Coordinates of C-alpha atoms in Angstrom, one line a residue:
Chain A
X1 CA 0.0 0.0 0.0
X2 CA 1.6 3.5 -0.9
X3 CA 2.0 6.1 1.3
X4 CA -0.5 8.8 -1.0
X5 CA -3.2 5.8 -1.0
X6 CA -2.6 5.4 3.2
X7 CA -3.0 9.1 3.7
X8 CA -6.2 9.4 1.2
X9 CA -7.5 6.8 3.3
X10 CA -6.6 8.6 6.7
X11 CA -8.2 11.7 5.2
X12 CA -11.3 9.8 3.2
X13 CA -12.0 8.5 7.3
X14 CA -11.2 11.7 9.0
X15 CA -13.7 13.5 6.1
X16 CA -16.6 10.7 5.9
X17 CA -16.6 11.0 10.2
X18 CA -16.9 14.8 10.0
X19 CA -19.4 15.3 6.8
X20 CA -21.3 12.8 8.3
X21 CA -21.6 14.4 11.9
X22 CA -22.0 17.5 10.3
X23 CA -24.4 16.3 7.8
X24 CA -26.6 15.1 10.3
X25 CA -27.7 18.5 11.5
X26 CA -27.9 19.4 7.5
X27 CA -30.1 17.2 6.4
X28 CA -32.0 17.8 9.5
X29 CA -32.6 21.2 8.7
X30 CA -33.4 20.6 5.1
X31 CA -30.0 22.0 4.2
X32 CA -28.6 18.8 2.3
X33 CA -28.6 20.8 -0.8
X34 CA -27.6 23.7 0.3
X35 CA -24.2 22.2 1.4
X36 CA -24.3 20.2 -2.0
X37 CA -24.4 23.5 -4.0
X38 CA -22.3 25.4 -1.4
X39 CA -19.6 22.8 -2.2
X40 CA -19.0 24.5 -5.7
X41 CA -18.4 28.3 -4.4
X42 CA -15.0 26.7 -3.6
X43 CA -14.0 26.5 -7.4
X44 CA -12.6 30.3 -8.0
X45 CA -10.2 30.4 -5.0
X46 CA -9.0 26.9 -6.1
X47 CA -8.3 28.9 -9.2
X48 CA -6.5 31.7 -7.5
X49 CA -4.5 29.0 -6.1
X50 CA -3.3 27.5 -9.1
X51 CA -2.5 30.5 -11.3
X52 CA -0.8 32.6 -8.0
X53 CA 0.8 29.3 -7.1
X54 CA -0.3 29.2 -3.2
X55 CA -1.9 26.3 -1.8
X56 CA -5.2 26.0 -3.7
X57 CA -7.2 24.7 -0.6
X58 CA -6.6 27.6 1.5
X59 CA -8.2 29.6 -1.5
X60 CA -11.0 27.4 -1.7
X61 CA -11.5 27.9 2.2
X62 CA -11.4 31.4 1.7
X63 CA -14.1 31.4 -0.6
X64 CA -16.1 29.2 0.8
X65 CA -16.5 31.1 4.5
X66 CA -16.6 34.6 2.7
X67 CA -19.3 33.1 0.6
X68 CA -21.0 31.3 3.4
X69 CA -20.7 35.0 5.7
X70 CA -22.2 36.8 2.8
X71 CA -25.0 34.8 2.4
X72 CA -25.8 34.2 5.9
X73 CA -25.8 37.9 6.0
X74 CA -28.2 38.4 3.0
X75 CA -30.4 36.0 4.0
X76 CA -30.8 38.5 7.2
X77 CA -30.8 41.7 5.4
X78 CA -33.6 40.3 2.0
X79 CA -35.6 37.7 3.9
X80 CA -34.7 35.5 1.5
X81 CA -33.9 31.7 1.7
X82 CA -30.4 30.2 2.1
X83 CA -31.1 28.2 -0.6
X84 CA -32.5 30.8 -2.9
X85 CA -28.6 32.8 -2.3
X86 CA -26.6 29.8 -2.6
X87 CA -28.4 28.8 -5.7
X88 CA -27.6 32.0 -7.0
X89 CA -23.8 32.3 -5.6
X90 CA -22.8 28.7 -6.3
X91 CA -23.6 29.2 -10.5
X92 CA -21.8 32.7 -10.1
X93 CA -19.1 31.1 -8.5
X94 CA -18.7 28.2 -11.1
X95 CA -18.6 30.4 -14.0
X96 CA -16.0 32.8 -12.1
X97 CA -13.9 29.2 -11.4
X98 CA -14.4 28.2 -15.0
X99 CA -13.4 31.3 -16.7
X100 CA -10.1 32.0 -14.5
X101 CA -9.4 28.1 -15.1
X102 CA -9.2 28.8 -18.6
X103 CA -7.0 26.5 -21.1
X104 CA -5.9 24.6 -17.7
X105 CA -8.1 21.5 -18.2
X106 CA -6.1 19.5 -16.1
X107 CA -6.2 21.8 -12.8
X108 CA -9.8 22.0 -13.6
X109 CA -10.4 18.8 -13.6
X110 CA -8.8 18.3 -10.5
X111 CA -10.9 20.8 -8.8
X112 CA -14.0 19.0 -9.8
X113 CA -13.1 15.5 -9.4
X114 CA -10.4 15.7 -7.0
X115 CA -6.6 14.2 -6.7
X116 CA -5.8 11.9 -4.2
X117 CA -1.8 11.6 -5.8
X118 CA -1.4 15.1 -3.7
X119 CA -2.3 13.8 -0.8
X120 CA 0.9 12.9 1.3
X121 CA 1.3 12.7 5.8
X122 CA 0.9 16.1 5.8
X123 CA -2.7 16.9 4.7
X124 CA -3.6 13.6 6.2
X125 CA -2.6 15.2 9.8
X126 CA -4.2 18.0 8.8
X127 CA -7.2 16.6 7.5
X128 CA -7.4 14.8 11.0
X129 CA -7.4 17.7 12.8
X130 CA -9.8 20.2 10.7
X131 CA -12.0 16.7 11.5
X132 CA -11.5 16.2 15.5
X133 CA -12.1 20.4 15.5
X134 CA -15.4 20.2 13.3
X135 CA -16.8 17.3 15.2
X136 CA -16.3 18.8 18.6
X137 CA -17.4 22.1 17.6
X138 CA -20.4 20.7 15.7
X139 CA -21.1 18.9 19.3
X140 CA -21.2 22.1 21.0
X141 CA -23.7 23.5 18.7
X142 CA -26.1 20.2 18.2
X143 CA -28.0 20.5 21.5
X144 CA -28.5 24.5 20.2
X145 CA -29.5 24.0 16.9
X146 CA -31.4 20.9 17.4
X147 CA -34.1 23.1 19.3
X148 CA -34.2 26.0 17.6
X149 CA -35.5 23.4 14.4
X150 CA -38.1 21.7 17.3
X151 CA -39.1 25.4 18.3
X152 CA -37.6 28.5 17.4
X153 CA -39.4 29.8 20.4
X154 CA -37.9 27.2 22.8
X155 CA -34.5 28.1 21.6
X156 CA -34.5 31.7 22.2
X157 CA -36.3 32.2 25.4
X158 CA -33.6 29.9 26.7
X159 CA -31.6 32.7 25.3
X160 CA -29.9 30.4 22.0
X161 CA -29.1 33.3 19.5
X162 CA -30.4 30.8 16.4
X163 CA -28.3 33.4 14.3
X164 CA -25.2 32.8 15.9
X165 CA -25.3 29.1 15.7
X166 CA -25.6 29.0 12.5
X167 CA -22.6 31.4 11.3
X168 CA -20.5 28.8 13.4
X169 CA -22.5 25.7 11.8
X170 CA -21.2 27.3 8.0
X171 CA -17.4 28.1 9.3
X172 CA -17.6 23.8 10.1
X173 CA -19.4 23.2 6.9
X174 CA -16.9 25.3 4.7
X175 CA -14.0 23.9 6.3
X176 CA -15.7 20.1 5.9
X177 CA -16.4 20.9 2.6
X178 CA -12.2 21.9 2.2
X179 CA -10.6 19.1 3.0
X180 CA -13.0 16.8 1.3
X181 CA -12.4 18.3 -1.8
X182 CA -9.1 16.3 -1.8
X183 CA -10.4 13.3 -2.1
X184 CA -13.8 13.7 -4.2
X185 CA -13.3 17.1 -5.8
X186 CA -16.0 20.1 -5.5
X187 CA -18.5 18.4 -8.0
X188 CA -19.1 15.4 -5.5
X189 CA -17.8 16.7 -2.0
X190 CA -21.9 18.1 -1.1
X191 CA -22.5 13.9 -1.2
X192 CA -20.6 12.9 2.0
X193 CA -22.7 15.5 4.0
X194 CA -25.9 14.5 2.2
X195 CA -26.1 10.8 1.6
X196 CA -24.8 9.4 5.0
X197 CA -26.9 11.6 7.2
X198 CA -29.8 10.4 5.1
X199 CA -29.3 6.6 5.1
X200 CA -28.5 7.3 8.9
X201 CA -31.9 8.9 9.4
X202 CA -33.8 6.3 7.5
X203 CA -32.5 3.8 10.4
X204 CA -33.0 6.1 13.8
X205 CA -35.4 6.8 16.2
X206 CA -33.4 8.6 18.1
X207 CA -30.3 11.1 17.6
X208 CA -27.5 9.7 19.2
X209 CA -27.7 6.3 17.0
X210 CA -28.7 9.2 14.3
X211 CA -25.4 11.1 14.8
X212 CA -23.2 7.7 15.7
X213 CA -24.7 5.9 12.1
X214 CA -23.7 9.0 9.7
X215 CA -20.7 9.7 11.0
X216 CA -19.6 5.9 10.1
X217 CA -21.3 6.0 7.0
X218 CA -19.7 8.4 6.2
X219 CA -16.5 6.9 7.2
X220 CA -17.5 3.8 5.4
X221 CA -18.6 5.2 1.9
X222 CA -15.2 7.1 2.0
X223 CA -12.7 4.6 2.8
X224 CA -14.3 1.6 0.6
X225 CA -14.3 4.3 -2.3
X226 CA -10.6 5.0 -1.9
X227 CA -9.6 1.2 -2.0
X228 CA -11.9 1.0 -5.1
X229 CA -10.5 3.6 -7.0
X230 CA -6.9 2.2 -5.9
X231 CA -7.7 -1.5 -7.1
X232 CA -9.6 0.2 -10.4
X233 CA -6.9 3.0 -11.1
X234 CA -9.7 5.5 -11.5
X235 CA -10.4 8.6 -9.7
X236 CA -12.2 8.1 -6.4
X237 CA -14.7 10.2 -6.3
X238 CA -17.4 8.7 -8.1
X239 CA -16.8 5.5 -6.1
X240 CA -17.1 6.8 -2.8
X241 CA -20.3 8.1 -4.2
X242 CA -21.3 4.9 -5.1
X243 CA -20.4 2.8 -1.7
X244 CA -22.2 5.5 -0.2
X245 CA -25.9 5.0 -2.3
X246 CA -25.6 1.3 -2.2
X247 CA -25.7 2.0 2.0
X248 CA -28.5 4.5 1.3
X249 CA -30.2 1.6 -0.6
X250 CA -29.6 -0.9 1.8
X251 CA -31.0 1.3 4.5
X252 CA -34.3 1.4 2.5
X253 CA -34.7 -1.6 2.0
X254 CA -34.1 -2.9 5.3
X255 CA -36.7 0.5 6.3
X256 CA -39.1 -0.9 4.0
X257 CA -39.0 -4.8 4.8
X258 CA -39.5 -3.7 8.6
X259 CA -42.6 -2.0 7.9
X260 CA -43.8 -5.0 6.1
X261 CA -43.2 -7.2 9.2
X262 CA -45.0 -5.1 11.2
Chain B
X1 CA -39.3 46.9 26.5
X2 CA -39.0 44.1 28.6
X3 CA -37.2 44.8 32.5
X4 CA -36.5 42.7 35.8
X5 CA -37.3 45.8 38.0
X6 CA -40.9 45.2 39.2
X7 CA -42.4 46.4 42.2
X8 CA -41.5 43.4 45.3
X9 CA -45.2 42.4 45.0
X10 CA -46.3 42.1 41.7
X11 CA -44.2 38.4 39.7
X12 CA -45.5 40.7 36.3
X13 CA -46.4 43.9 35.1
X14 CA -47.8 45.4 31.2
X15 CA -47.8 48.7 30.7
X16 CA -48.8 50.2 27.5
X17 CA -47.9 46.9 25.6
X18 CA -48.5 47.3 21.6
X19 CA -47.5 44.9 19.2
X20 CA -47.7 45.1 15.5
X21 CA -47.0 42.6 13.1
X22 CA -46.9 43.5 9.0
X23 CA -48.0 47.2 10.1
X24 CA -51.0 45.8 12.0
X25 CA -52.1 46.0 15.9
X26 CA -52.2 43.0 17.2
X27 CA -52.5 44.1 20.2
X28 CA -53.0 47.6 21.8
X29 CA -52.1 49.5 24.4
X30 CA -52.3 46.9 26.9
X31 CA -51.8 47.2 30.6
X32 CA -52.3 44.6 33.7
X33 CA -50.3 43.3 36.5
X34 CA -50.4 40.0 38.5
X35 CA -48.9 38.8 41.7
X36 CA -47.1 35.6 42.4
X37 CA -49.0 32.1 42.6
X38 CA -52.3 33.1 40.8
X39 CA -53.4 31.1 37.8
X40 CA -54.1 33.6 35.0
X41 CA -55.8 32.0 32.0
X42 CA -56.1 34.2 29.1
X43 CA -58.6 34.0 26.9
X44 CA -60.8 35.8 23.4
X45 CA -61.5 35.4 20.1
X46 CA -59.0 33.7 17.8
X47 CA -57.1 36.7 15.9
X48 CA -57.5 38.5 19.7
X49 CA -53.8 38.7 20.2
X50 CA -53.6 35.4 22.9
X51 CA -50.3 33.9 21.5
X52 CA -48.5 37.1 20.5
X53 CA -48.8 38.3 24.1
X54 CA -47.1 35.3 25.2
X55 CA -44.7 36.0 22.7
X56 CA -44.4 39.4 23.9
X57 CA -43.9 38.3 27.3
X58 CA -40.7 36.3 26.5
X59 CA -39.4 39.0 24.4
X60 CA -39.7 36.7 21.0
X61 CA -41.3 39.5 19.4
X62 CA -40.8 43.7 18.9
X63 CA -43.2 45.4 21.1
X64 CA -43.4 49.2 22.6
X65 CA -44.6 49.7 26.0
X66 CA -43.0 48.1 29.0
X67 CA -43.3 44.3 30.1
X68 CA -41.2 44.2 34.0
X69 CA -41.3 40.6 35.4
X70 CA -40.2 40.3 38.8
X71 CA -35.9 40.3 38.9
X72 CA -34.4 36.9 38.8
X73 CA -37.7 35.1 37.9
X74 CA -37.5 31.6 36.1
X75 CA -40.0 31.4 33.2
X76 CA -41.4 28.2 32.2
X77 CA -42.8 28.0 28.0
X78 CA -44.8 25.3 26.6
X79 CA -45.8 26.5 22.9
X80 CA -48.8 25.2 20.8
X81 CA -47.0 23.9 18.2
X82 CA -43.5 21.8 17.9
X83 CA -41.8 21.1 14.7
X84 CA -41.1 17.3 15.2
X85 CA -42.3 15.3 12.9
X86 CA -39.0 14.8 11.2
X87 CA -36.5 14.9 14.0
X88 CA -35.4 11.4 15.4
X89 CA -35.1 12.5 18.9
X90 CA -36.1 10.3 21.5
X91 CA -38.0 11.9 24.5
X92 CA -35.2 11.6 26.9
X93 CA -33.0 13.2 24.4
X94 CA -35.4 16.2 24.0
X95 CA -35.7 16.8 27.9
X96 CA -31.7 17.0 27.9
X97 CA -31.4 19.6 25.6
X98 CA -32.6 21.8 28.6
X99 CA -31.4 20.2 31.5
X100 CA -28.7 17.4 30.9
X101 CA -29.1 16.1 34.7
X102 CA -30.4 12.7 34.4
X103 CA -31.4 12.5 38.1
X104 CA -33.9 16.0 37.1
X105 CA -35.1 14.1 34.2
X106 CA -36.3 11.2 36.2
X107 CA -37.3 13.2 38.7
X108 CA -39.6 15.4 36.1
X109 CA -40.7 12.2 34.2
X110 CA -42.1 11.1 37.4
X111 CA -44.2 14.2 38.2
X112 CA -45.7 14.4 34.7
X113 CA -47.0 10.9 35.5
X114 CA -43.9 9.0 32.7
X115 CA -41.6 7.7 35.1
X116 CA -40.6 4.2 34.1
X117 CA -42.6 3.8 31.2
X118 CA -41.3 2.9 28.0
X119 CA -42.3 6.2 26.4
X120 CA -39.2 7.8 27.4
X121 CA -37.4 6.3 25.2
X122 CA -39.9 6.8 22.5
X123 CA -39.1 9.3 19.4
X124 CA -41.0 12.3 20.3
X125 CA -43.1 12.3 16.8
X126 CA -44.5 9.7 17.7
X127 CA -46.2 10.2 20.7
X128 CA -50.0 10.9 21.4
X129 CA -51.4 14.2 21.9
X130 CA -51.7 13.8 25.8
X131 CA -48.3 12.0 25.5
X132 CA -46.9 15.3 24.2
X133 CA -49.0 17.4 26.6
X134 CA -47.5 16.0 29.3
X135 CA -43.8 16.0 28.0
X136 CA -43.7 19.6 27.1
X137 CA -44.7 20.0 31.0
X138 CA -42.1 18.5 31.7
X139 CA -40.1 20.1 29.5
X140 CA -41.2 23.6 30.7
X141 CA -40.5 22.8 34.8
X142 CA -37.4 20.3 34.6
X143 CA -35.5 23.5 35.5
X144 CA -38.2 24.4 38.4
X145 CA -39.5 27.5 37.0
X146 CA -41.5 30.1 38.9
X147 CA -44.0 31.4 36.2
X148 CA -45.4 28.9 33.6
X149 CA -46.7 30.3 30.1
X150 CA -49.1 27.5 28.6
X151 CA -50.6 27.9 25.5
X152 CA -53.8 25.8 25.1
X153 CA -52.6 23.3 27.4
X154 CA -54.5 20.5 26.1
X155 CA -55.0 20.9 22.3
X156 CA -55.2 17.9 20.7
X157 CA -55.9 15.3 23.3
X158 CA -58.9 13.3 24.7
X159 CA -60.9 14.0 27.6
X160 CA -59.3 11.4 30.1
X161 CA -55.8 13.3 29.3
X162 CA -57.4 17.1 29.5
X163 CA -58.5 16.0 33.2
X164 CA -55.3 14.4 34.1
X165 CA -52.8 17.0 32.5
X166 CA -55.0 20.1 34.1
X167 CA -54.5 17.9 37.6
X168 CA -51.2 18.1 36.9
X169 CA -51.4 21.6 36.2
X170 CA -53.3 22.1 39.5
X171 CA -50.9 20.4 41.5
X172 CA -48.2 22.6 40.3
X173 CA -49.9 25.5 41.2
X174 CA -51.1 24.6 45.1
X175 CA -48.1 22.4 46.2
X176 CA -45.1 24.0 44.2
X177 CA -46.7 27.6 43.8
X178 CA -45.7 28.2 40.6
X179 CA -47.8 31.0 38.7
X180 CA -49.3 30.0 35.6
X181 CA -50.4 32.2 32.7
X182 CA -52.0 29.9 30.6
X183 CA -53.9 30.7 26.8
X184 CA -57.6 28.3 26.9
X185 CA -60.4 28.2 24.3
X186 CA -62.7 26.6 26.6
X187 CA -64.4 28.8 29.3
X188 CA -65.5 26.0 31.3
X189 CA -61.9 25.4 32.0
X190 CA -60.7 28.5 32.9
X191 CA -63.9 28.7 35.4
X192 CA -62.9 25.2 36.8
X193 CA -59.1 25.8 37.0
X194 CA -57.8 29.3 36.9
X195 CA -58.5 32.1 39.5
X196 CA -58.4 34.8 37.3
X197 CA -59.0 35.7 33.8
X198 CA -57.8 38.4 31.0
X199 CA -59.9 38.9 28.1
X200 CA -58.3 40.2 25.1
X201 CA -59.6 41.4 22.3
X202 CA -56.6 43.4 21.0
X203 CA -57.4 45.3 24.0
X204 CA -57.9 44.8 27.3
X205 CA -61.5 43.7 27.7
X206 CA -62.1 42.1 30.9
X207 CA -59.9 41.4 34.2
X208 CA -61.7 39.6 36.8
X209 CA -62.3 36.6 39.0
X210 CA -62.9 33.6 36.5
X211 CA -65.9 32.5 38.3
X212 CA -67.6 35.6 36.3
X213 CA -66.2 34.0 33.3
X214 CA -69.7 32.1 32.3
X215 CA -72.2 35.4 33.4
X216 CA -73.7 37.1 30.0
X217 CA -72.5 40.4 31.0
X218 CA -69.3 39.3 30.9
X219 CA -69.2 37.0 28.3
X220 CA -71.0 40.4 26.3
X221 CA -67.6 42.2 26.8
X222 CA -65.1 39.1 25.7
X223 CA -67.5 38.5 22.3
X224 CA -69.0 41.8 21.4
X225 CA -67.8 44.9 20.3
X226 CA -64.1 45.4 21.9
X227 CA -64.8 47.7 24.9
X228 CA -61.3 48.6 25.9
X229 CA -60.7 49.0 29.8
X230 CA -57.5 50.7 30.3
X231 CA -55.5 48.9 33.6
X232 CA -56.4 45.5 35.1
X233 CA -54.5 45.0 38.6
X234 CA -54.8 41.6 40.7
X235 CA -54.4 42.4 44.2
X236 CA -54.1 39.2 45.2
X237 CA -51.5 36.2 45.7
X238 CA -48.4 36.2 48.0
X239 CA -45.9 38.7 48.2
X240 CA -43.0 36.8 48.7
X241 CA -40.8 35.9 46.3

């Protein structure tokens, strides 16, 4: 086993752990496409990255969160949904990543898709970090956000500023959303906070087995994508995607034969 | 406005309250103050302004006028509505969002009438109305709250469950001496198990013992033409708080 396929695989777990943990509260709140289309508004600092020759990731970070700020901020100001301004910012953003792209097919095409040849001990112990901060941050705001989507009324006359929490909640999705785009590029990132958090719900009645399932599906769709993409030679992106709809799949059936029984 | 600086007797007092929502009065110029211990139910047409003065009262809302609840007080909500349908949250889970000690929990389960059952570890959207009821009770006084806000405490549930939940409700009111505030359609209720009652009908249109609550003079003022009375004062209830 190489040493860029061990430390894809060190960052596919760290990743599928924190998209799913995070993902939990997205799909929860009806966000799951929001973070899907959020995913692209990475694109033009990637671009800045590769033509000023800095680390493209810390573009795309930079992006992302001053995206994510702007929005959260409009969405104040206009009334107007989150997913009304992200639809609107993510195709902005994707024309703005395309055009400074330009001839450089190959950089694009790692932006979309993703390059896990780049990925060495470094980013690995990185990407394991970002994860252990996202996940214990996200755990501070759960309890918070989790009521204000029972009762927005509960929330705040226990004195939860709603607004707050969720500035923090996309500062952990953009930085999620960063280092995943390692391993499955922006097109196909939104999918480890989407899919695993859904399976997961399918299967729970309550939210600690609801938190504890998409965080290891997450883990799960990532890792077995890696190895598949290693054994095929292809790029792994698409196969994590696929392990992680045949668990969504799985948990349907298994949802739907219980219902039968009973 | 909403202050902690009330006068030592009084748990609550309104003065001048107006809300508008969408540049409409919902509610006008209201005024009324209650002492501690007193069951106030609250009660009009629908549209009066019942659930935005609740709102009002926990600051959710903008308002003008001044709202002063006695300083330090611990105010217990239980809304109409929650948004669960699609959460998987079990019961347990929900009553630690507010107060994570698991020996409070059982304690509150117990005095809601849930202790032991297997509904605690139900997922809350799937609970019966007076399973609900009784959950969101304890939600509201698993961190032993002096002043309870109810909003139409038993919406949604049978009649064996509307007696048992307003027991509960009475219980909490003569042995722990909490003062509830609570929103009811049904005036045969707030006869049976509030001592007084506000009518609002944007205004303030009756403030009085709630065994008036069924005489047709009175019933005239909650249902007819909106006759505003300006102040409404219980002088009643214990001082201490």
């Amino acid at each position: 086993m190489s040493e860029a396929l061990i430390s894809s695989l060190i960052v596919g777990a760290a990743v599928g752990v924190a998209a799913g943990y995070l993902g939990s509260i997205m799909v929860l709140e009806k966000m799951a496409l929001v973070g899907d289309a959020l995913s692209h508004v990475a694109l033009p600092g990637l671009a800045l990255g590769f033509l000023l020759n800095f680390n493209p990731l810390v573009g795309g970070f930079v992006f992302l969160f001053l995206s994510a700020i702007l929005i959260w901020h409009f969405s104040r100001v206009t009334k107007l949904s989150f997913e009304t301004l992200v639809g609107a910012a993510f195709t902005l953003a994707l024309a703005i990543g395309i055009l400074l792209f330009g001839d450089n097919l190959d950089a694009l095409e790692e932006a979309l898709f993703g390059d896990i040849s780049r990925v060495g001990i470094l980013e690995a112990a990185i990407a394991v970090l970002v994860s252990i901060a996202v996940v214990a941050l996200t755990k501070l705001i759960y309890r918070q956000i989790v009521l204000g989507l029972i009762s927005e009324e509960l929330a705040t006359s226990k004195g939860i500023s709603v607004a707050r929490t969720n500035l923090l909640y996309l500062l952990l999705i953009s930085l999620t959303v960063t280092i995943g785009i390692q391993i499955t590029g922006t097109l196909l990132v939104g999918f480890l906070v989407v899919t695993p958090a859904a399976a997961a719900k399918i299967m729970s009645a309550n939210m600690s087995k609801y938190i504890t399932l998409s965080s290891v599906f997450g883990a799960i769709s990532a890792i077995s994508g890696i190895l598949l993409s290693s054994y095929l030679n292809v790029v792994p992106g698409p196969l994590v995607v696929i392990a992680g709809i045949i668990i969504f799949i799985i948990a349907i059936i298994g949802k739907w034969r219980s219902k039968v029984k009973s | 406005m909403v202050s902690m600086e009330t006068r030592s007797d009084f748990i609550l007092k309104v003065s001048n309250l107006t809300v508008e929502v969408s540049s409409q009065r919902i509610i006008d110029n209201l005024s009324f103050g209650i002492k501690k211990g007193i069951t106030l139910a609250i009660v009009g047409p629908n549209g009066a302004g019942k659930t935005t003065l609740f709102r009002a009262l926990l600051n959710l809302i903008p308002h003008t006028g001044k709202i002063e609840w006695k300083r330090k007080v611990k105010i217990g909500y239980v809304p109409q509505i929650l948004s669960v349908k699609d959460i998987p949250i079990s019961v347990r889970e929900f009553l630690s969002l507010k107060n994570e000690s698991v020996s409070d929990i059982e304690a509150v389960l117990a005095s809601v009438g849930l202790e032991g059952k297997t509904v605690v570890e139900k997922n809350l959207a799937t609970l019966s109305g007076g399973e609900m009821r009784r959950v969101l009770i304890g939600w509201a006084i698993v961190d032993k709250p002096d002043v309870l806000l109810f909003d139409e405490p038993t919406s949604g549930v049978d009649l064996d469950s509307e007696e048992a939940i307003y027991g509960m409700l009475r219980r909490l009111t003569t042995r722990d001496k909490i003062t509830l505030l609570l929103i009811s359609h049904d005036l045969h209720i707030v006869r049976e198990y509030s001592d007084y009652a506000l009518a609002l009908n944007k205004c303030l249109v009756f403030f009085g013992e709630s065994k008036l609550i069924m005489n047709p003079d009175t019933q005239k003022l909650i249902y007819g033409e909106p006759v505003c009375k300006e102040y409404g004062e219980i002088d009643v209830g214990s001082t201490d708080l």
